[in-house]
PDB file of N, CA and C in Angstrom:
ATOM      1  N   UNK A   1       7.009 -18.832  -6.198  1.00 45.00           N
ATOM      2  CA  UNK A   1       7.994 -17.785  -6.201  1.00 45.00           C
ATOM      3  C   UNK A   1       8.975 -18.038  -5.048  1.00 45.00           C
ATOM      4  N   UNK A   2      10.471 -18.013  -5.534  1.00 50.00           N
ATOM      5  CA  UNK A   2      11.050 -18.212  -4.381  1.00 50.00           C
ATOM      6  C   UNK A   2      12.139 -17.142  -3.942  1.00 50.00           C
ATOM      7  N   UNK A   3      11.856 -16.785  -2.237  1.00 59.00           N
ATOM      8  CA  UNK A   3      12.277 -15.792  -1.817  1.00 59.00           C
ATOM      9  C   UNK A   3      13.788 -15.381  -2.346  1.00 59.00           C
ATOM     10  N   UNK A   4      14.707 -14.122  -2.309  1.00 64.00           N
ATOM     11  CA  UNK A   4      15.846 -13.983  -3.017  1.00 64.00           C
ATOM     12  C   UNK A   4      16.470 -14.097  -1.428  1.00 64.00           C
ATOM     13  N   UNK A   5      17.737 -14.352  -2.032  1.00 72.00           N
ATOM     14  CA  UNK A   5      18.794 -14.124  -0.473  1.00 72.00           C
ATOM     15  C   UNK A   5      18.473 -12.436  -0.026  1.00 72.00           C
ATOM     16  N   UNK A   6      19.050 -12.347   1.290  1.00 77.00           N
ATOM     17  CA  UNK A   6      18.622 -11.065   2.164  1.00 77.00           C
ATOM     18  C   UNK A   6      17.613 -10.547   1.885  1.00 77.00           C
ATOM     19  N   UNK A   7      15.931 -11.317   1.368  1.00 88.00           N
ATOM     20  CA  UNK A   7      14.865 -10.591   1.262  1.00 88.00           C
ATOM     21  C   UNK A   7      14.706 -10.163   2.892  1.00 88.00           C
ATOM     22  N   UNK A   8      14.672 -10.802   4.191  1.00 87.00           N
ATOM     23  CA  UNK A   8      14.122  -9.826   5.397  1.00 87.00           C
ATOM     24  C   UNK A   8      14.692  -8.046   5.248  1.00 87.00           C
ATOM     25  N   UNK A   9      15.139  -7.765   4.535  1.00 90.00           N
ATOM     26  CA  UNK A   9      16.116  -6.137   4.679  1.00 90.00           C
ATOM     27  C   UNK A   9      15.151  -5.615   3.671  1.00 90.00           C
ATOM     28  N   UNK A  10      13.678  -5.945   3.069  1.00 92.00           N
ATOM     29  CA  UNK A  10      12.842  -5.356   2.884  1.00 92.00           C
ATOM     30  C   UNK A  10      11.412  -5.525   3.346  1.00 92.00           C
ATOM     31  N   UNK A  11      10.968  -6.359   4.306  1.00 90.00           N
ATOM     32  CA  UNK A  11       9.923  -6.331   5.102  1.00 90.00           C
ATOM     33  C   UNK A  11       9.570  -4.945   5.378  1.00 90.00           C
ATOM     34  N   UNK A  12       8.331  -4.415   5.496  1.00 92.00           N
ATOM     35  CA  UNK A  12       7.441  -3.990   6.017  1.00 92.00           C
ATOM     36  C   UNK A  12       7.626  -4.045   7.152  1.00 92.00           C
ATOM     37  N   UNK A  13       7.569  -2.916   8.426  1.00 92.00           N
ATOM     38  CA  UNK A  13       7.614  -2.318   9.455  1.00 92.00           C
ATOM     39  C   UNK A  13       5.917  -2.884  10.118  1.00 92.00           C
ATOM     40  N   UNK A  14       5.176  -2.183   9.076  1.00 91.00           N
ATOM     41  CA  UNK A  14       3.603  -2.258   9.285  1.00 91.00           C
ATOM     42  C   UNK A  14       3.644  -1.797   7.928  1.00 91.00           C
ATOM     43  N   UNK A  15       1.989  -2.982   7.640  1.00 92.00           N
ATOM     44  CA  UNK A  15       1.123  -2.919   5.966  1.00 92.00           C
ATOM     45  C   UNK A  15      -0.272  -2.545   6.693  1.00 92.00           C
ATOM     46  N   UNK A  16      -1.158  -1.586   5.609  1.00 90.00           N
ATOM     47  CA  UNK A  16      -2.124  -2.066   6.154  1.00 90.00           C
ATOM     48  C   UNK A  16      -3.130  -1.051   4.942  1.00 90.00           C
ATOM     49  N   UNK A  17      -3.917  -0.986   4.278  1.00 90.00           N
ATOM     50  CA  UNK A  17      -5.263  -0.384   3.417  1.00 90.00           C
ATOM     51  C   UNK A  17      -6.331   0.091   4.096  1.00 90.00           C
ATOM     52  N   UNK A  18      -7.043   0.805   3.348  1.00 86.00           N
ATOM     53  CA  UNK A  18      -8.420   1.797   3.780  1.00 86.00           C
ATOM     54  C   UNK A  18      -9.335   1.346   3.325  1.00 86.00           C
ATOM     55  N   UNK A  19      -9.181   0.363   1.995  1.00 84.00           N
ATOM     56  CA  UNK A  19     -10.060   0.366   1.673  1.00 84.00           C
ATOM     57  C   UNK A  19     -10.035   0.603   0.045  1.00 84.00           C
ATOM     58  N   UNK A  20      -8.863   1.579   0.150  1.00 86.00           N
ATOM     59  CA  UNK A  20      -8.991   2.139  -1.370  1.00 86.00           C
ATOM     60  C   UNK A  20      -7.469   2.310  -1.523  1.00 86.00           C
ATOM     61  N   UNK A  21      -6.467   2.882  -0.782  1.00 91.00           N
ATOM     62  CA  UNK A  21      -4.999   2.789  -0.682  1.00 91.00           C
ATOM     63  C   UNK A  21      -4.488   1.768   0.198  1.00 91.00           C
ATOM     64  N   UNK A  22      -3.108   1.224  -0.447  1.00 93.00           N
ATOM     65  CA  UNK A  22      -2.269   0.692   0.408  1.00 93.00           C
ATOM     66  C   UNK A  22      -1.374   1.489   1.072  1.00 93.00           C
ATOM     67  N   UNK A  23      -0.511   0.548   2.479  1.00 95.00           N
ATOM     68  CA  UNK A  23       0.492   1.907   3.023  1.00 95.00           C
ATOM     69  C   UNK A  23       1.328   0.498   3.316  1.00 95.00           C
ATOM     70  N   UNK A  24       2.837   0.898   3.414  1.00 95.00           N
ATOM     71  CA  UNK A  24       3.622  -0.470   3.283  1.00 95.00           C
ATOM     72  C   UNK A  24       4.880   0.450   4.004  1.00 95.00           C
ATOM     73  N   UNK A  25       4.657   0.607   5.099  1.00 95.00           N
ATOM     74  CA  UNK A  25       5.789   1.500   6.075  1.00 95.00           C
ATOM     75  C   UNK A  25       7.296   0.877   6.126  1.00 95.00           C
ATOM     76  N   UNK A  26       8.687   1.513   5.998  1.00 95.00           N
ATOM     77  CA  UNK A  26       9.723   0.954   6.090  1.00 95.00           C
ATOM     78  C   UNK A  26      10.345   1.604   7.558  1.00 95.00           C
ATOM     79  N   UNK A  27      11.137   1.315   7.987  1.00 93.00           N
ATOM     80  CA  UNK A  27      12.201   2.116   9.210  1.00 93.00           C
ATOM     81  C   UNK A  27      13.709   2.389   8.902  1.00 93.00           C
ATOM     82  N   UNK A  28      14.160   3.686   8.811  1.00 92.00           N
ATOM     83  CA  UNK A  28      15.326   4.105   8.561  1.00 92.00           C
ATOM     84  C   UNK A  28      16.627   2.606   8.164  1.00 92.00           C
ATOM     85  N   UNK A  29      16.136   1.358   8.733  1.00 90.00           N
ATOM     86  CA  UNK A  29      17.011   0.419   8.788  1.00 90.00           C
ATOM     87  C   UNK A  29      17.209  -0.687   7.721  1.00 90.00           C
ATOM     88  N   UNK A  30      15.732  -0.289   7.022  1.00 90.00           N
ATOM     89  CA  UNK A  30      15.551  -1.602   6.373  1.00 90.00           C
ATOM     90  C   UNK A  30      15.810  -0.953   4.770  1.00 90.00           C
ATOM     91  N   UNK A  31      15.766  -1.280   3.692  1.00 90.00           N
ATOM     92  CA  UNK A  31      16.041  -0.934   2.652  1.00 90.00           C
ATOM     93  C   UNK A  31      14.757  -0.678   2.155  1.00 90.00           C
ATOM     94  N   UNK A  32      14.433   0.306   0.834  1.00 91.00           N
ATOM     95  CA  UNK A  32      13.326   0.473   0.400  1.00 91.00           C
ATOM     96  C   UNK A  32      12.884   0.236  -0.992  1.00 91.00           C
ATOM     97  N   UNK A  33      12.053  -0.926  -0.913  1.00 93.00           N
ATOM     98  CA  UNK A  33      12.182  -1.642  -2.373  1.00 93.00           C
ATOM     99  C   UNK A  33      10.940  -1.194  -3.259  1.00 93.00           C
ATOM    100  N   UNK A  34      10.537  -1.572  -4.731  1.00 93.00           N
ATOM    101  CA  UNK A  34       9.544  -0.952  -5.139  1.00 93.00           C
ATOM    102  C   UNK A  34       8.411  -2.175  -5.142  1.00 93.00           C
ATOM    103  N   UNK A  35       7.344  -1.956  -5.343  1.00 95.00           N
ATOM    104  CA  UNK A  35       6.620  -2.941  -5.527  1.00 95.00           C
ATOM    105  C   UNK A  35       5.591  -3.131  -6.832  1.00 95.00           C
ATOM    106  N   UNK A  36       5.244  -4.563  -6.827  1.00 95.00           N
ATOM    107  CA  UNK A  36       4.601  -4.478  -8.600  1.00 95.00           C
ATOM    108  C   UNK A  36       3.374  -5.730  -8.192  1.00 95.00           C
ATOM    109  N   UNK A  37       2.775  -5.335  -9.079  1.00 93.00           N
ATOM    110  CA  UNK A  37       1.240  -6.483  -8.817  1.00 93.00           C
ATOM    111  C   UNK A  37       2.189  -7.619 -10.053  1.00 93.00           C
ATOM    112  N   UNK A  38       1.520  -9.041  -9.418  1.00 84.00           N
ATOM    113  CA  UNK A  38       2.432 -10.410  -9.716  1.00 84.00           C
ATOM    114  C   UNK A  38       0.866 -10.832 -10.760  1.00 84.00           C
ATOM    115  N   UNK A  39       0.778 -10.670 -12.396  1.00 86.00           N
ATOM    116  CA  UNK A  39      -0.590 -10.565 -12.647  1.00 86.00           C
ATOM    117  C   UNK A  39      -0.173 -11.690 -14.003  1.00 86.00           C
ATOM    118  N   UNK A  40      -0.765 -12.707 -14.120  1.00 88.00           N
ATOM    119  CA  UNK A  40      -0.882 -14.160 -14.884  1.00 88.00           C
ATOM    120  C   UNK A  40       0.561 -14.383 -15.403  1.00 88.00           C
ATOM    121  N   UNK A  41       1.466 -14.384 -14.547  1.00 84.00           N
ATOM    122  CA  UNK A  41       3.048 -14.656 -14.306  1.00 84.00           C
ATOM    123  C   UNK A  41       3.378 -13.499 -15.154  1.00 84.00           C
ATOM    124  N   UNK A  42       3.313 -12.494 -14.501  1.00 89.00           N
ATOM    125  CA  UNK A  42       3.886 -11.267 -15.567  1.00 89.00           C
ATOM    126  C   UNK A  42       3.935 -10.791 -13.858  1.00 89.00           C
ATOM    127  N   UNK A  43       5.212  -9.581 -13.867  1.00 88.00           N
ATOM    128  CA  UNK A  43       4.845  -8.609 -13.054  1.00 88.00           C
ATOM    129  C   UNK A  43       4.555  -6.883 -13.316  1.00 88.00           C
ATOM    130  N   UNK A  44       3.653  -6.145 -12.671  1.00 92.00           N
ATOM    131  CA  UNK A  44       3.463  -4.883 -12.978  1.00 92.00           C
ATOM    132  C   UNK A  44       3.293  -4.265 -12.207  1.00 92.00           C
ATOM    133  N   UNK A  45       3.799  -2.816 -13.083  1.00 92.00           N
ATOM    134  CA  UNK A  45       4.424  -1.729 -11.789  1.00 92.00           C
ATOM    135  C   UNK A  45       2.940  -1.154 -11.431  1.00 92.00           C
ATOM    136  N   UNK A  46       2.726  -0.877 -10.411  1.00 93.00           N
ATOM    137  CA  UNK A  46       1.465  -0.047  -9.468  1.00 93.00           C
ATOM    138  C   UNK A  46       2.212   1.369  -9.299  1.00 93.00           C
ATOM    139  N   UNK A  47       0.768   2.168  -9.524  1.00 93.00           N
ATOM    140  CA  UNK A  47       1.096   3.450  -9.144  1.00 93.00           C
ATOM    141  C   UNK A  47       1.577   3.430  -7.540  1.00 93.00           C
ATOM    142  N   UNK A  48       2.289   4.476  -7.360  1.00 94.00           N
ATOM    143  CA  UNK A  48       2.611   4.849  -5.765  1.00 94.00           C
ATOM    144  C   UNK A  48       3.354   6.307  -5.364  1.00 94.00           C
ATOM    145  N   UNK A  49       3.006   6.393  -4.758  1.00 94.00           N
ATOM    146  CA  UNK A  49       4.059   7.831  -3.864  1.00 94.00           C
ATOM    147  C   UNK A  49       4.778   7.068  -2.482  1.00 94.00           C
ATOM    148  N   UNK A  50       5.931   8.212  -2.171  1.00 95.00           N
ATOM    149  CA  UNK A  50       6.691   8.349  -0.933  1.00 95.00           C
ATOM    150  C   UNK A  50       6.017   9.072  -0.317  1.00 95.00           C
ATOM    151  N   UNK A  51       5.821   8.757   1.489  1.00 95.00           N
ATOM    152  CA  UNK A  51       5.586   9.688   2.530  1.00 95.00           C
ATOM    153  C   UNK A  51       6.023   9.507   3.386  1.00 95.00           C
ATOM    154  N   UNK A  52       6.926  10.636   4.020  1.00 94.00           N
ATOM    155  CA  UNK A  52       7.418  10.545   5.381  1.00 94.00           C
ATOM    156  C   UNK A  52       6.915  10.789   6.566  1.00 94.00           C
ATOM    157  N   UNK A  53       6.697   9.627   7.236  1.00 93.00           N
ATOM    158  CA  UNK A  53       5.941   9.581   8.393  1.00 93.00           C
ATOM    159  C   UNK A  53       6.640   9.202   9.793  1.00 93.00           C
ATOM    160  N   UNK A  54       7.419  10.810  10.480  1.00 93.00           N
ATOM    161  CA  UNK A  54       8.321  10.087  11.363  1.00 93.00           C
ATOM    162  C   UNK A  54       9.548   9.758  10.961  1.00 93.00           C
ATOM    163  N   UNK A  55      10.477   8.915  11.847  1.00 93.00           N
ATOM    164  CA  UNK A  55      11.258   8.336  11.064  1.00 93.00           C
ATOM    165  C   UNK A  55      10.798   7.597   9.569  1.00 93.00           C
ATOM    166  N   UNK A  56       9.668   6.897   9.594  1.00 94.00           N
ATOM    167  CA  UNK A  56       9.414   6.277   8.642  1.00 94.00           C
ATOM    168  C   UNK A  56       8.773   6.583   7.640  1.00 94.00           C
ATOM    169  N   UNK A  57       9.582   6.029   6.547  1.00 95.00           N
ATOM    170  CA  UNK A  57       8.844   6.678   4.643  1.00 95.00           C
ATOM    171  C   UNK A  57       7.907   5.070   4.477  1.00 95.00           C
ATOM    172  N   UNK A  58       6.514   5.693   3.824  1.00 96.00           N
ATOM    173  CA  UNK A  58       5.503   4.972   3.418  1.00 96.00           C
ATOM    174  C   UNK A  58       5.236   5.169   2.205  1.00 96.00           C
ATOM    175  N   UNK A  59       5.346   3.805   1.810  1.00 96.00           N
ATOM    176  CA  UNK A  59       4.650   3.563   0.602  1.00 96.00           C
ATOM    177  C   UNK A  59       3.607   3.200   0.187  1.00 96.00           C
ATOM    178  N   UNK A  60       3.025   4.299  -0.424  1.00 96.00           N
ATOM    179  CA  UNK A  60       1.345   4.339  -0.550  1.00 96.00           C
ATOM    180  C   UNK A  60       1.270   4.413  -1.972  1.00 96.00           C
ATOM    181  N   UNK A  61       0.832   3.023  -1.874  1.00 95.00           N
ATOM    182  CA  UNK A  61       0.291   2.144  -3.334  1.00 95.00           C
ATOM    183  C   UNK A  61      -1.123   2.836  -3.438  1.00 95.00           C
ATOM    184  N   UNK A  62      -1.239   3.135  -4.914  1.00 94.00           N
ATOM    185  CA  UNK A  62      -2.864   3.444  -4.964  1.00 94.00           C
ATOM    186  C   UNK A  62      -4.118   2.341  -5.127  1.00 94.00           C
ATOM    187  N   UNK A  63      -3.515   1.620  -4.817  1.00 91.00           N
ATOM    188  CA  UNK A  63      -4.679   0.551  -5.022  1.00 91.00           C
ATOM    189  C   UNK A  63      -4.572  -0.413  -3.727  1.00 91.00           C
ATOM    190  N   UNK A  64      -5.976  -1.144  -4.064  1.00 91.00           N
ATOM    191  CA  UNK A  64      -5.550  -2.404  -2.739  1.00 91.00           C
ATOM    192  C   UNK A  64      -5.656  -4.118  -3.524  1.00 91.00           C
ATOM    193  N   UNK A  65      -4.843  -4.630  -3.255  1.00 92.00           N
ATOM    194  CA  UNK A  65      -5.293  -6.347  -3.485  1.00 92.00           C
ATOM    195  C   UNK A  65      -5.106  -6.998  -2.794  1.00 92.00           C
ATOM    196  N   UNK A  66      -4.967  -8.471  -3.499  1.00 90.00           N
ATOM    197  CA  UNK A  66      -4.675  -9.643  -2.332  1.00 90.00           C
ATOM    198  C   UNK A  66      -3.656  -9.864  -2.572  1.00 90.00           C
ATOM    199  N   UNK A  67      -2.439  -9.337  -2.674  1.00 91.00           N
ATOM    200  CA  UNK A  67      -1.174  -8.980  -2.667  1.00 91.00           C
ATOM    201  C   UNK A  67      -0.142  -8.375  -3.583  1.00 91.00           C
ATOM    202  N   UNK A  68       1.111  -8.295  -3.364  1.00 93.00           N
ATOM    203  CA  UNK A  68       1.736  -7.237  -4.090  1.00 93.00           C
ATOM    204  C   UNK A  68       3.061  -7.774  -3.663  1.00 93.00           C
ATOM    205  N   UNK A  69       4.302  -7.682  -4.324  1.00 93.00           N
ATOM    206  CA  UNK A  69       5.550  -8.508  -4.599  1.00 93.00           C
ATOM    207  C   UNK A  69       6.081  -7.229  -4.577  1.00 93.00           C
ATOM    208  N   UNK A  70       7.518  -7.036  -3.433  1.00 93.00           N
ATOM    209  CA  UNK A  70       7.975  -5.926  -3.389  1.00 93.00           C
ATOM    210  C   UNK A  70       9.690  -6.870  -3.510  1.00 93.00           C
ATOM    211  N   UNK A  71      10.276  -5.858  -4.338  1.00 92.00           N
ATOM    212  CA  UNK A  71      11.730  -6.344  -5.208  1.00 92.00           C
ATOM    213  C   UNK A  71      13.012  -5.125  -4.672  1.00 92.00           C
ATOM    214  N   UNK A  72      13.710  -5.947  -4.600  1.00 92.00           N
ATOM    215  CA  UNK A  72      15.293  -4.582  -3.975  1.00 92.00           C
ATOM    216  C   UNK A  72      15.852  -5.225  -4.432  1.00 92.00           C
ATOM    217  N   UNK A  73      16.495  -4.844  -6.199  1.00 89.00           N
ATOM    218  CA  UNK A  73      17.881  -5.996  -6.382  1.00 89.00           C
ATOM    219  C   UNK A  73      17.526  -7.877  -6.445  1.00 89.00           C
ATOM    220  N   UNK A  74      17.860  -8.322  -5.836  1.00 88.00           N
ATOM    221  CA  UNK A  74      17.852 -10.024  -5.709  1.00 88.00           C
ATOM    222  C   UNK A  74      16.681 -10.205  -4.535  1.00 88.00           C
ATOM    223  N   UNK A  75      16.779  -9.269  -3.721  1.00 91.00           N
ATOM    224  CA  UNK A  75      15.684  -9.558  -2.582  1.00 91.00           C
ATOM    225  C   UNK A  75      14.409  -9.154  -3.095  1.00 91.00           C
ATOM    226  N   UNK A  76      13.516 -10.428  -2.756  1.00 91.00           N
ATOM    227  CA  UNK A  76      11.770 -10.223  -3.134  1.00 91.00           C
ATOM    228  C   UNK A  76      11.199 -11.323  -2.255  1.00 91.00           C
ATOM    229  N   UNK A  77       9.776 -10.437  -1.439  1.00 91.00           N
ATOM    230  CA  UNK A  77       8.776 -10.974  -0.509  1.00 91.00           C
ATOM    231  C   UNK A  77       7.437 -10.417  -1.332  1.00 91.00           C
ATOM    232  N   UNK A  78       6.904 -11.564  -1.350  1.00 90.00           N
ATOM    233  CA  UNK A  78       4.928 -11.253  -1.392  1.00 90.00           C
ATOM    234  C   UNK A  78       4.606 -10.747  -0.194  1.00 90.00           C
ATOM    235  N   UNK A  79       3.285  -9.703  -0.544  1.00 90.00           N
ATOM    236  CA  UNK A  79       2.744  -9.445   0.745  1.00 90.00           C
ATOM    237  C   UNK A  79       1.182  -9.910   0.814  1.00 90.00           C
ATOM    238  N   UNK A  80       0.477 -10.151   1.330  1.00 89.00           N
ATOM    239  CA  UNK A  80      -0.534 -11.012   1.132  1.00 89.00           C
ATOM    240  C   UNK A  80      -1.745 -10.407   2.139  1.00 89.00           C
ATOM    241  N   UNK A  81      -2.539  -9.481   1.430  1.00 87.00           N
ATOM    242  CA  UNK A  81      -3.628  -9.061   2.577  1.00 87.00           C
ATOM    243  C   UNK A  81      -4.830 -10.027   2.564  1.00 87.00           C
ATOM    244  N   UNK A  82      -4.855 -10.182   3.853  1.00 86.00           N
ATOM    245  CA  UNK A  82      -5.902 -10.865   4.549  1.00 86.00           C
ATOM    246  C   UNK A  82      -7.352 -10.918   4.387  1.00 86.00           C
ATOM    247  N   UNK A  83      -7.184  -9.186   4.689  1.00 83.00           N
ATOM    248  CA  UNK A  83      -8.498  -9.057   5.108  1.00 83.00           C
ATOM    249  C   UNK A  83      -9.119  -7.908   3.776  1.00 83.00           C
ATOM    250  N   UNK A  84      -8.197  -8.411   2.723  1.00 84.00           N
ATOM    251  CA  UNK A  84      -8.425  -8.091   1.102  1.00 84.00           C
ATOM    252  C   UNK A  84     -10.167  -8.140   0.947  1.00 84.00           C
ATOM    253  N   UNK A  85     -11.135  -6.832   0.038  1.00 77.00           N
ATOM    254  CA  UNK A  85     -12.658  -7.120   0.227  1.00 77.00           C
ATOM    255  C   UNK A  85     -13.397  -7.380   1.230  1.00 77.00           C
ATOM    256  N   UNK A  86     -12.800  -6.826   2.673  1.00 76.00           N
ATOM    257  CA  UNK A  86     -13.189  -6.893   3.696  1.00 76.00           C
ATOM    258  C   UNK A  86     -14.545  -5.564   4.178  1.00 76.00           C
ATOM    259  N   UNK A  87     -13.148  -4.618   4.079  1.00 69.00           N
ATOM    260  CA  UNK A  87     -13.491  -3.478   3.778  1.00 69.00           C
ATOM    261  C   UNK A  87     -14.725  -3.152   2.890  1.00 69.00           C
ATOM    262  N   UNK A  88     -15.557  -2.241   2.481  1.00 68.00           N
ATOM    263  CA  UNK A  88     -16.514  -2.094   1.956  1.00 68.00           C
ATOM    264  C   UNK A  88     -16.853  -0.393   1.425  1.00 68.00           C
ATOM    265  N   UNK A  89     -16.080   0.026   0.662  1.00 66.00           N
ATOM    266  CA  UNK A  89     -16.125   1.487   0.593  1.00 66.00           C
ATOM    267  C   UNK A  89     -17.502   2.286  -0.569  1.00 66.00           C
ATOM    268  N   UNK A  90     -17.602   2.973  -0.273  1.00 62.00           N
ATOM    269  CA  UNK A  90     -18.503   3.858  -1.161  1.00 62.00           C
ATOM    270  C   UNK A  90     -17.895   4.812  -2.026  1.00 62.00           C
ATOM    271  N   UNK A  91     -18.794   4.934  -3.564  1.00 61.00           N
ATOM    272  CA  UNK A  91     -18.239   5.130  -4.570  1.00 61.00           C
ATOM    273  C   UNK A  91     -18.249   7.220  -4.084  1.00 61.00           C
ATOM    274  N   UNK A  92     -17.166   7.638  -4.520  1.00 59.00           N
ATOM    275  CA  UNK A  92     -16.509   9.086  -4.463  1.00 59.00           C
ATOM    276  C   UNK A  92     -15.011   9.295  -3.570  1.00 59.00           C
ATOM    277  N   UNK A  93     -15.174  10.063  -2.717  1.00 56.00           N
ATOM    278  CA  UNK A  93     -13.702  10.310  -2.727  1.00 56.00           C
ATOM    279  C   UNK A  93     -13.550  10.351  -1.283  1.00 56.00           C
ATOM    280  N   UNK A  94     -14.417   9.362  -0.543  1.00 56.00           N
ATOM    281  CA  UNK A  94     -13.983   8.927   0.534  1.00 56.00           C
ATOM    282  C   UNK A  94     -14.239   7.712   1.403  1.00 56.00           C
ATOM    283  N   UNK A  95     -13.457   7.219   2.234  1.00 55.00           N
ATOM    284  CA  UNK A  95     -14.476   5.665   2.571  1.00 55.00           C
ATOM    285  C   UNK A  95     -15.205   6.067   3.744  1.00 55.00           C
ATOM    286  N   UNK A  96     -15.376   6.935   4.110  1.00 56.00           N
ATOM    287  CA  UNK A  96     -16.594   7.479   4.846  1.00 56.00           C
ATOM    288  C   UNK A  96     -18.031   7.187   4.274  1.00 56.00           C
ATOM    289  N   UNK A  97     -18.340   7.132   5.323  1.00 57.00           N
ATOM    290  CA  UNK A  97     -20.184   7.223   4.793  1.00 57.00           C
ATOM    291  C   UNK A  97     -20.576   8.499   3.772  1.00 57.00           C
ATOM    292  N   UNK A  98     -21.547   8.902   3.315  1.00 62.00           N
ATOM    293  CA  UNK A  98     -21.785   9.837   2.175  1.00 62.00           C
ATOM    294  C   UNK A  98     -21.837  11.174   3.514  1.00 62.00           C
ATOM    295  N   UNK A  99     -21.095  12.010   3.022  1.00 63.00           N
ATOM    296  CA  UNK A  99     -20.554  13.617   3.781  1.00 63.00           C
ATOM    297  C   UNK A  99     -21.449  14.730   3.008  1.00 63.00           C
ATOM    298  N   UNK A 100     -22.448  14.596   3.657  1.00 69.00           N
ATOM    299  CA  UNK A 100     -23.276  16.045   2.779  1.00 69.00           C
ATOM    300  C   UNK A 100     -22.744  17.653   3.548  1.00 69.00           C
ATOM    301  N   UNK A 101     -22.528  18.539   2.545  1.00 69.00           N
ATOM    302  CA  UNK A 101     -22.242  19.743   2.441  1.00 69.00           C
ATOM    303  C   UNK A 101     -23.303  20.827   3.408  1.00 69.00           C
ATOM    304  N   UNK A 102     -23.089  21.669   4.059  1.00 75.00           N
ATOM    305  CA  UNK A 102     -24.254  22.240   4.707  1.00 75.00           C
ATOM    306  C   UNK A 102     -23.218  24.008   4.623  1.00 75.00           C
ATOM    307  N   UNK A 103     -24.230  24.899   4.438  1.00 79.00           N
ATOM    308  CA  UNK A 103     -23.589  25.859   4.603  1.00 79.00           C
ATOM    309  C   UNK A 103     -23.681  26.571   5.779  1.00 79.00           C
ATOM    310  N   UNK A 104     -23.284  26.925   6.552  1.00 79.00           N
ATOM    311  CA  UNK A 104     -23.723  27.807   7.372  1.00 79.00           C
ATOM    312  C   UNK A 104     -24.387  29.253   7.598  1.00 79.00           C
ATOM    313  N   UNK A 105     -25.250  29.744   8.219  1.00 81.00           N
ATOM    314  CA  UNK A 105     -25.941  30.886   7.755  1.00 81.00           C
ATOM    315  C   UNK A 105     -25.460  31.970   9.120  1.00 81.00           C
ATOM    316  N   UNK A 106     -25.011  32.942   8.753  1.00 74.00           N
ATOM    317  CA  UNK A 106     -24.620  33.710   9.672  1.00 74.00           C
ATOM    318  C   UNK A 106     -25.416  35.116  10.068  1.00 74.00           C
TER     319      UNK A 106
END
C-alpha cells in the first residue's frame, strides 16, 4: 500500500486499545479521517464513535487488531498495533478481573 500525498495531516496524536476498544486521538490541527479494516485486499468500514477529549476528538473503534488503514480524501496511513493479543481480557463487559456484586446491609 502506498502512502497518498499529505498523509502526515492524519496521524494519530496517540493510538492505543484496552483490550477490547481502540482509541486513535487527533489534535485540533490535524485533519480527521475515517478508518476501515484492510481485509483480503478489500477494505471495511469498522464500527466507531466520536469523543471529545480536551482539545482532542477520539476515535474509538470498537474493536482491536493488528491494524487499521485510516483514509482523508487521497491521504492514507496503516496503523499497526504492536502489542495486538497482548492484552488478555475476560469474557463480559469488562477487562477487569470478574467484579462480583455485594449488597450492602444497613
Amino acid at each position: 500500500m502506498q502512502p497518498g500525498q499529505n498523509s502526515g495531516m492524519i496521524i494519530p496524536d496517540f493510538a492505543y486499545d484496552d483490550g477490547r476498544v481502540t482509541y486513535l486521538s487527533f489534535s485540533p490541527v490535524t485533519k480527521f479521517p475515517g478508518a476501515v479494516l484492510f481485509i483480503d485486499g478489500r477494505e471495511q468500514i469498522v464500527n466507531s464513535t466520536v469523543e471529545q477529549q480536551g482539545n482532542y476528538k477520539v476515535l474509538v473503534i470498537q474493536q482491536v487488531s493488528p491494524s487499521f488503514v485510516l483514509r482523508y480524501g487521497n491521504a492514507i496511513i496503516g496503523i499497526v498495533n504492536k502489542g495486538f493479543g497482548r492484552v488478555k481480557v475476560h469474557d463480559g463487559n469488562t477487562v477487569l478481573l470478574p467484579v462480583e456484586r455485594m449488597e450492602k446491609k444497613e
